[in-house]
Short mmCIF file of C-alpha atoms and ligand atoms in Angstrom, two decimals:
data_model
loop_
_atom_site.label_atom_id
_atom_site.label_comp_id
_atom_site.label_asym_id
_atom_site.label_seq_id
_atom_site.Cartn_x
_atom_site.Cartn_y
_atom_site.Cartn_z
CA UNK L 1 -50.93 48.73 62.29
CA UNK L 2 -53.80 50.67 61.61
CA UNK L 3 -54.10 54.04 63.64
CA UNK L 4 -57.24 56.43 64.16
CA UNK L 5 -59.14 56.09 61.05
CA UNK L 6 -58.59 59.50 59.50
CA UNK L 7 -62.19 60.79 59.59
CA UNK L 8 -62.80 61.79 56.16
CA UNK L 9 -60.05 60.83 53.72
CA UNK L 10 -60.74 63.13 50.96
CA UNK L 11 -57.21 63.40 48.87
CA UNK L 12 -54.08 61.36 48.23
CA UNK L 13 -50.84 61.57 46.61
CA UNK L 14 -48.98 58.86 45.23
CA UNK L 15 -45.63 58.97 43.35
CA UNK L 16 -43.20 57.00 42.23
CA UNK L 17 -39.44 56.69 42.97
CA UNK L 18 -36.48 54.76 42.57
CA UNK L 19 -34.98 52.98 39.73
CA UNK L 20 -38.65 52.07 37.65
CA UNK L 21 -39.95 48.80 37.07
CA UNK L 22 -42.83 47.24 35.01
CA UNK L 23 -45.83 47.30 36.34
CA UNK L 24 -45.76 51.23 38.33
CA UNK L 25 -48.26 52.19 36.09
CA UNK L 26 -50.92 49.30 36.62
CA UNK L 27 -49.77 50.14 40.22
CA UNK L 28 -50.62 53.47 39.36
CA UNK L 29 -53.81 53.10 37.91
CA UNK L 30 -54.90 51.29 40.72
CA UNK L 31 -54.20 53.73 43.50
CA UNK L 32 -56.27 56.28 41.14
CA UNK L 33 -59.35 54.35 40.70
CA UNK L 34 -59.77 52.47 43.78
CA UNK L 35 -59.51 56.15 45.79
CA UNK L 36 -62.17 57.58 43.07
CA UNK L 37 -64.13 54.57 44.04
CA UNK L 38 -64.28 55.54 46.93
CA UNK L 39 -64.84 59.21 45.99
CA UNK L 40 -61.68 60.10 47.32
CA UNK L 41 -59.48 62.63 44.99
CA UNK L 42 -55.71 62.02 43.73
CA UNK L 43 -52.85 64.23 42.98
CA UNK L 44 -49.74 62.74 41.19
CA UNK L 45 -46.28 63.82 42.32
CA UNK L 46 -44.01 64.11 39.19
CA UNK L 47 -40.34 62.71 39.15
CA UNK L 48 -40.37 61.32 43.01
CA UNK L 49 -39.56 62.72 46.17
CA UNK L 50 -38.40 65.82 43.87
CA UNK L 51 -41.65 66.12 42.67
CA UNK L 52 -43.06 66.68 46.22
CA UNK L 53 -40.17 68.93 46.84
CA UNK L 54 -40.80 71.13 44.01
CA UNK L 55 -44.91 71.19 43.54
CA UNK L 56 -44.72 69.53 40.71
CA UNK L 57 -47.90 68.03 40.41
CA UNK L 58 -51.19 66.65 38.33
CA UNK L 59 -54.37 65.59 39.11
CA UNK L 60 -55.61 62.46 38.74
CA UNK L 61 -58.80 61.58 37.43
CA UNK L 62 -59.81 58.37 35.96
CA UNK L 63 -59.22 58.77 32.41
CA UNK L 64 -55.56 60.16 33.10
CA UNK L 65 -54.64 56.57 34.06
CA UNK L 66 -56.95 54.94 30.76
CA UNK L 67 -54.71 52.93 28.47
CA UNK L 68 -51.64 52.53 30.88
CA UNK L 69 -52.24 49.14 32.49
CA UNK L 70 -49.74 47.81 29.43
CA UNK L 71 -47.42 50.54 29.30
CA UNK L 72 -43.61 49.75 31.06
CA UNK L 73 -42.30 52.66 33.10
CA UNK L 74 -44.32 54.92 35.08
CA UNK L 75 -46.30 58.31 33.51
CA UNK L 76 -45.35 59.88 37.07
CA UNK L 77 -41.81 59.57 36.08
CA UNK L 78 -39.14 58.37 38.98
CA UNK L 79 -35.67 60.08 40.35
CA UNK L 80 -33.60 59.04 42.94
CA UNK L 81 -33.94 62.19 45.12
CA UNK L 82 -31.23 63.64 47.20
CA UNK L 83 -32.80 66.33 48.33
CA UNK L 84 -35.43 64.29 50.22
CA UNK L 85 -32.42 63.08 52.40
CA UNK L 86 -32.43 66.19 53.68
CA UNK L 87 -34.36 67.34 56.82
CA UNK L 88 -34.92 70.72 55.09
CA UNK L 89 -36.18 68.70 52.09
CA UNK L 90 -38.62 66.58 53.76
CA UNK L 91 -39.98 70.29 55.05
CA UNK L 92 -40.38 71.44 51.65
CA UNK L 93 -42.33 68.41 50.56
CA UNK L 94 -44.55 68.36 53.79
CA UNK L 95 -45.63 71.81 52.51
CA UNK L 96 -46.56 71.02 49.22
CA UNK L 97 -48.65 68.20 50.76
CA UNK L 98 -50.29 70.60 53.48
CA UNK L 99 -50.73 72.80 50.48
CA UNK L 100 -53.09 70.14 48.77
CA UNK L 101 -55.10 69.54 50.69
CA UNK L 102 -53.75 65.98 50.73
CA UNK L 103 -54.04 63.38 53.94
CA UNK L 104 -52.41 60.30 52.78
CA UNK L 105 -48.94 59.78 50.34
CA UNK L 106 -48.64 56.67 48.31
CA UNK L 107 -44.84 55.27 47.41
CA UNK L 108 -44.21 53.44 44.98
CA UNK L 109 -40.72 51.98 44.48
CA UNK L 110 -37.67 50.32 46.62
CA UNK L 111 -36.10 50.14 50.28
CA UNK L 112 -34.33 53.76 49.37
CA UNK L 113 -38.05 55.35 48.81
CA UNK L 114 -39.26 53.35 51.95
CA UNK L 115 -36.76 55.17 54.62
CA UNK L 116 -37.48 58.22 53.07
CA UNK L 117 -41.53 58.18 53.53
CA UNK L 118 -40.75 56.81 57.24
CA UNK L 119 -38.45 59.62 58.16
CA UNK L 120 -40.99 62.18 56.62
CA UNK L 121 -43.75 60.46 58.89
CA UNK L 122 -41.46 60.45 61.33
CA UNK L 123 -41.23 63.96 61.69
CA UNK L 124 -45.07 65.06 60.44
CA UNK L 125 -46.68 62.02 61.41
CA UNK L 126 -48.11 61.70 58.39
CA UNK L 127 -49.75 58.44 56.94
CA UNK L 128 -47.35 56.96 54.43
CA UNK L 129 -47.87 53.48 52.78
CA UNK L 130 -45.47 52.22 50.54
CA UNK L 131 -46.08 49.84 47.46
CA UNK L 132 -43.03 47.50 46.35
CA UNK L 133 -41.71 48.39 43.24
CA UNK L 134 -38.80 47.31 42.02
CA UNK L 135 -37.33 44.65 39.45
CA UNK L 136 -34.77 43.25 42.35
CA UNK L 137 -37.70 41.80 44.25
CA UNK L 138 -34.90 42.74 47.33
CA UNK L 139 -37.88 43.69 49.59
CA UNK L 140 -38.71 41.57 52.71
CA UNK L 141 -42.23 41.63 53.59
CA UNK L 142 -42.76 40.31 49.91
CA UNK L 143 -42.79 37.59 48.48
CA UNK L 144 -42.34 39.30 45.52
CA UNK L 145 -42.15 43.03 43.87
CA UNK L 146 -44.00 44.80 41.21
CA UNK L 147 -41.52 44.47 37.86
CA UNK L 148 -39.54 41.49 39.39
CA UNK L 149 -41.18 38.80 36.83
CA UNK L 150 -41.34 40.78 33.71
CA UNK L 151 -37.45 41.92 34.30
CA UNK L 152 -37.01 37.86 34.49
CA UNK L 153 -39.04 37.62 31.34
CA UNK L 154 -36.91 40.19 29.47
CA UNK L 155 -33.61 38.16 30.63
CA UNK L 156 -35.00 34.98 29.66
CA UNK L 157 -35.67 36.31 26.06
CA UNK L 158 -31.94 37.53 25.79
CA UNK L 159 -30.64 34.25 27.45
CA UNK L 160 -32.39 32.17 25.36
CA UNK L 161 -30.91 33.91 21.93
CA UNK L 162 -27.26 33.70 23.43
CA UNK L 163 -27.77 29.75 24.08
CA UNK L 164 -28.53 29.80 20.11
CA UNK L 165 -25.09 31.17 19.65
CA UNK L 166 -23.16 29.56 22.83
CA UNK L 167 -24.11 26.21 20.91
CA UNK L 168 -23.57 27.06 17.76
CA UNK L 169 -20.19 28.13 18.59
CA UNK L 170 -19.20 25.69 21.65
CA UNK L 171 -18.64 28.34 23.98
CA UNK L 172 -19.02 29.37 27.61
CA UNK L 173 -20.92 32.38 27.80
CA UNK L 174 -21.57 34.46 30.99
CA UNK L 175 -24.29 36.71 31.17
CA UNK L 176 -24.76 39.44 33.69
CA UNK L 177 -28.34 40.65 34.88
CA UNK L 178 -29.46 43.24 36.85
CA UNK L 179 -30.20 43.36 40.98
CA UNK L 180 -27.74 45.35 42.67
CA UNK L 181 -27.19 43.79 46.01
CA UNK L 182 -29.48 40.73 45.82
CA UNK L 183 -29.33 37.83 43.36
CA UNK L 184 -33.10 37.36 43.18
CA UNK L 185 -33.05 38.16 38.98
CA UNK L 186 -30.00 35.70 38.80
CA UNK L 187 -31.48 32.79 40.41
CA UNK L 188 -34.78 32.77 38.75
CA UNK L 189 -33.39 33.96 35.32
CA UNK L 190 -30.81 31.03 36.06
CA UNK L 191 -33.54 28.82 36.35
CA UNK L 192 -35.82 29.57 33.56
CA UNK L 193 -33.14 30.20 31.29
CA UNK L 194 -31.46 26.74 32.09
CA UNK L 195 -28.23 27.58 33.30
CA UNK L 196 -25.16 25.69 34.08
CA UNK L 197 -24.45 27.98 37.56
CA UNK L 198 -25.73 31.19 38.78
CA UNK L 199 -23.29 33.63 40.93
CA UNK L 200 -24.86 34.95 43.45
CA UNK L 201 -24.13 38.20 46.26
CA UNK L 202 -25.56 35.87 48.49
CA UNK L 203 -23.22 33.30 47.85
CA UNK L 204 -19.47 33.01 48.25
CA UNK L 205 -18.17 32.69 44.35
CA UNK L 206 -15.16 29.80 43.74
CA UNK L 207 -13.78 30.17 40.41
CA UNK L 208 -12.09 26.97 41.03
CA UNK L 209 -14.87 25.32 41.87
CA UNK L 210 -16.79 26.46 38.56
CA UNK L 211 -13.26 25.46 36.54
CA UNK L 212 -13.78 22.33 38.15
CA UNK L 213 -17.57 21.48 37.06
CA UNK L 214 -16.63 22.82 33.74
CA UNK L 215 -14.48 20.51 32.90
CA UNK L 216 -17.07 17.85 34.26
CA UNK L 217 -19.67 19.12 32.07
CA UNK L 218 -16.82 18.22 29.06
CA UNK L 219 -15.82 15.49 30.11
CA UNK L 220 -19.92 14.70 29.69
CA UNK L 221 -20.14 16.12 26.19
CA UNK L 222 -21.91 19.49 27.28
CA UNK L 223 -20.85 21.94 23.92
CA UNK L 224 -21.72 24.76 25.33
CA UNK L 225 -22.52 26.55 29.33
CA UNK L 226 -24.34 29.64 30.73
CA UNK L 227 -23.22 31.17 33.78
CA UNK L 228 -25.54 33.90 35.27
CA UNK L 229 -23.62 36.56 37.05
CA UNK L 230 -25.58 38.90 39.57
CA UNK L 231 -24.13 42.33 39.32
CA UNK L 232 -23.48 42.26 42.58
CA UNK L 233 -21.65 39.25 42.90
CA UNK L 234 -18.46 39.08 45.53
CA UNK L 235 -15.67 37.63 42.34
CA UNK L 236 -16.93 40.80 40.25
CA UNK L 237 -18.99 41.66 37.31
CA UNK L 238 -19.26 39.37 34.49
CA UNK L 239 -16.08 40.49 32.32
CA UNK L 240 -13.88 39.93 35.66
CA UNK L 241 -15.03 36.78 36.13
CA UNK L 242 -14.52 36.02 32.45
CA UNK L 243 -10.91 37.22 33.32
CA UNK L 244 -10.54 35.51 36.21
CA UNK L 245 -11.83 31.86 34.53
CA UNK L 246 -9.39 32.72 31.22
CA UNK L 247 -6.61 33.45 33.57
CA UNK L 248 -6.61 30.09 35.56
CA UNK L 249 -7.99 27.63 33.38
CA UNK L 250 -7.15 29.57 30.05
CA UNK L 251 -11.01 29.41 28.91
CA UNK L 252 -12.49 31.55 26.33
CA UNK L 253 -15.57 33.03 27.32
CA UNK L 254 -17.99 35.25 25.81
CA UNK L 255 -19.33 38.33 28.09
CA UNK L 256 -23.20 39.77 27.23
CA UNK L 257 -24.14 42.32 29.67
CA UNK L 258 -28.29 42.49 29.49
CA UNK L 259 -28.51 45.78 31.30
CA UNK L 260 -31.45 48.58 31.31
CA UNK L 261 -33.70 46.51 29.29
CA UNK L 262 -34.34 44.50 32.29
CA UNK L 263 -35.91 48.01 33.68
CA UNK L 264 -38.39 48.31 30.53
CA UNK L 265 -40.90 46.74 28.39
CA UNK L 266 -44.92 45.54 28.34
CA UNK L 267 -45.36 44.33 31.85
CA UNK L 268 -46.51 40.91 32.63
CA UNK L 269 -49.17 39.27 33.43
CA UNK L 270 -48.11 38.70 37.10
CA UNK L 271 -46.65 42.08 37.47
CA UNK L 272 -49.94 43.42 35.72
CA UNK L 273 -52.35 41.38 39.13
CA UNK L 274 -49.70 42.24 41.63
CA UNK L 275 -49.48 45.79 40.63
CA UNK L 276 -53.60 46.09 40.75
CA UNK L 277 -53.83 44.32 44.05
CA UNK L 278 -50.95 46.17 45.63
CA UNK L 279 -51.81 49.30 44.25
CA UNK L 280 -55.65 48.80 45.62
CA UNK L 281 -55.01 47.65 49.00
CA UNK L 282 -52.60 50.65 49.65
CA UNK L 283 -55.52 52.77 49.18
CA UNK L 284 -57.85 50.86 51.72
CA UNK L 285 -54.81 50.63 53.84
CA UNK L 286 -55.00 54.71 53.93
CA UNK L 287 -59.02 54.70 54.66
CA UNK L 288 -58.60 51.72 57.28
CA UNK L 289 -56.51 54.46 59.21
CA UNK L 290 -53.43 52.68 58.89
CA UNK L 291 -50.16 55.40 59.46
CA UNK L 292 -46.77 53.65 58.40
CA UNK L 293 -46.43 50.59 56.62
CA UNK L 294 -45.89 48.84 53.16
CA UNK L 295 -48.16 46.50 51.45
CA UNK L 296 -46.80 42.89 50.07
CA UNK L 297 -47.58 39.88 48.59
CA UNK L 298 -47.03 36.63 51.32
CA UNK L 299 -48.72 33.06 49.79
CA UNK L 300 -51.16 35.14 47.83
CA UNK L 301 -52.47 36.91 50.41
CA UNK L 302 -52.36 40.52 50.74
CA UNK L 303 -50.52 41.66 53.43
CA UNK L 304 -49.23 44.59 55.04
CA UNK L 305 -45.60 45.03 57.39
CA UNK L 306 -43.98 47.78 59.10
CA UNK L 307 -42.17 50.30 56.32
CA UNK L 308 -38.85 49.30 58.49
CA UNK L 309 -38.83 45.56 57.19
CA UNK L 310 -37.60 46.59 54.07
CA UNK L 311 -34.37 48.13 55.31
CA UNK L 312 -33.91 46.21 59.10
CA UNK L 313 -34.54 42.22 57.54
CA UNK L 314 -32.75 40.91 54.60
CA UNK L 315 -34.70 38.97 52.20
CA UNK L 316 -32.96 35.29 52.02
CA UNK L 317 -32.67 33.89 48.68
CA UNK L 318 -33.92 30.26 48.40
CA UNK L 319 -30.88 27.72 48.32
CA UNK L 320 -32.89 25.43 47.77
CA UNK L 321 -33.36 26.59 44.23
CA UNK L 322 -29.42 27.23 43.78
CA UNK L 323 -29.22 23.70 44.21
CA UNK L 324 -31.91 22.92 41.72
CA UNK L 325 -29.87 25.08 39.01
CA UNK L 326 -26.84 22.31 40.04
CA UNK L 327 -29.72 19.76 39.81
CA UNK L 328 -30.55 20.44 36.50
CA UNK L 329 -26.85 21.60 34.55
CA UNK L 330 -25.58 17.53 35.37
O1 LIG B 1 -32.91 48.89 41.64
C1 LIG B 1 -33.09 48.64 40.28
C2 LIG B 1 -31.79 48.75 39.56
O2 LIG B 1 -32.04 48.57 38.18
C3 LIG B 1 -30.70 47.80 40.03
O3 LIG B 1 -30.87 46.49 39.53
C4 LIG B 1 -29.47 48.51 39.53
O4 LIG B 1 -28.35 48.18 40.32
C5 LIG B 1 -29.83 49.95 39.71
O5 LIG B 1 -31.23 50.01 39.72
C6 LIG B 1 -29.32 50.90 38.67
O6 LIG B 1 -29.61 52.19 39.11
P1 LIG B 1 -29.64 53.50 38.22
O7 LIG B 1 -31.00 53.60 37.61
O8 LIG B 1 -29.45 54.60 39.22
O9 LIG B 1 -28.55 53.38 37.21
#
């Protein structure tokens, strides 16, 4: 992948875009010092591709990104943009770049942000690299995404109060988390959270079949069960599946929808490294001459993939770990 190294790479944008996740600003931080290590300047784009759009923009210098390598959401601030669709958009934001000066745009956020920073270099050939951000980890050509783990953390916290109640009360709870099309936050929050089941988009959902190991887990003296429910999941969200359990097998259920939180909060750890390292190597990426492609995380190792992974490839879940949550709710 890399082009032509761009002889002198004196100024880059970077924005972010997309639903937010924990860990843009570390990611943030990281595109800002790593260029002004290597004396190269930054612009941030406010509010996404609208931002660009617009001119709405800051400079970056190394104390504007001091004291943000703990703080959730991202000081750019994020929109899903509809005017970038547009051809006549994409013009507009071109210009502002041309305008700057600038000869390399960072993206951070989701598939959505990726198509739109290939069809601008599409048309302008000009050097995009995008940096995974999003809590749905729903990215091929990554392991995993920036926000993905503390989003599980935050879900883990609120699963862990409702099993207080669900036992207190012998009851079946189901708990819907975040991930749109992709049951990555499910699985894992399944998982940690030590569910009975986790539905899953990936997955063809049998409400007979869960009736079924329901009564099993009775029969066994469980007092109380957790079923995950992706929000994308093929029976529905979590109240219809409550419906649709109370309706054949006349179960009372409890519904808790987790929600937005899973967007917010301190981010972790993990989210904290990947964020740094992602955030870095899309910088050197830009230097190395390198035109069109994301940067991800593949058995710890840096990598880097054409932007059109995210959209052409779907990311498989691991069924290997559905069976574990059967595994371990026996
Ligand atoms: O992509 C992140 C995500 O939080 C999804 O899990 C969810 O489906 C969607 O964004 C919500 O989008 P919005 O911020 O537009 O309500």
């Amino acid at each position: 992948m890399p082009g032509k190294k761009i002889k002198k790479l004196k100024k880059i944008a970077v924005l972010t875009s997309g639903g937010d996740s924990p860990g843009m600003n570390p990611a943030i931080r990281a595109v800002v010092r790593t260029a002004i290590y290597h004396k190269i300047e930054v612009i941030g784009v406010k509010w996404g591709y609208d931002g660009l759009i617009k001119n709405i923009t800051t400079p970056l210098i190394s104390r504007s990104v001091g004291g943000i390598i703990n703080r959730g959401g991202t000081i750019l601030y994020s929109a899903r943009s509809k005017g970038f669709k547009t051809k006549a958009g994409r013009k507009k934001a071109f210009n502002t770049l041309k305008k700057h000066r600038v000869n390399g745009l960072i993206v951070i956020g989701g598939d959505g942000s990726y198509r739109g920073a290939h069809e601008l270099h599409q048309e302008t050939d000009f050097p995009v690299i995008g940096v995974p951000g999003t809590i749905d980890n729903d990215i091929a050509g990554t392991d995993y995404t920036i926000g993905f783990y503390t989003a599980i953390d935050t879900a883990i916290e609120a699963i862990d109060k409702i099993r207080d109640t669900a036992v207190s009360h012998n009851r079946l709870f189901l708990i819907e988390v975040m991930g749109r099309h992709a049951g990555f936050i499910a699985l894992a929050s399944a998982i940690a959270g030590g569910a009975e089941d986790a539905l899953l988009p990936e997955t063809p959902t049998n409400i007979t079949k869960i009736i079924k190991q329901l009564q099993n887990y009775k029969k066994r003296g469980k007092v109380s069960s957790i079923i995950i429910v992706a929000e994308g999941d093929d029976a529905g969200n979590a109240l219809e599946v409550a419906e649709k359990i109370r309706k054949k097998a006349g179960y009372e259920t409890r519904v808790s929808v987790i929600g937005y939180q899973q967007r917010g909060g301190i981010p972790s750890a993990l989210d904290r490294i990947l964020a740094t390292r992602l955030g870095s190597a899309a910088v050197e990426e830009l230097i190395n001459g390198t035109k069109c492609a994301m940067v991800g995380i593949q058995t710890n190792e840096v990598i880097t993939n054409p932007l059109e992974i995210a959209w052409e490839k779907k990311k498989p879940i691991d069924k290997s770990l559905l069976k574990l949550v059967e595994v371990m709710s026996c």
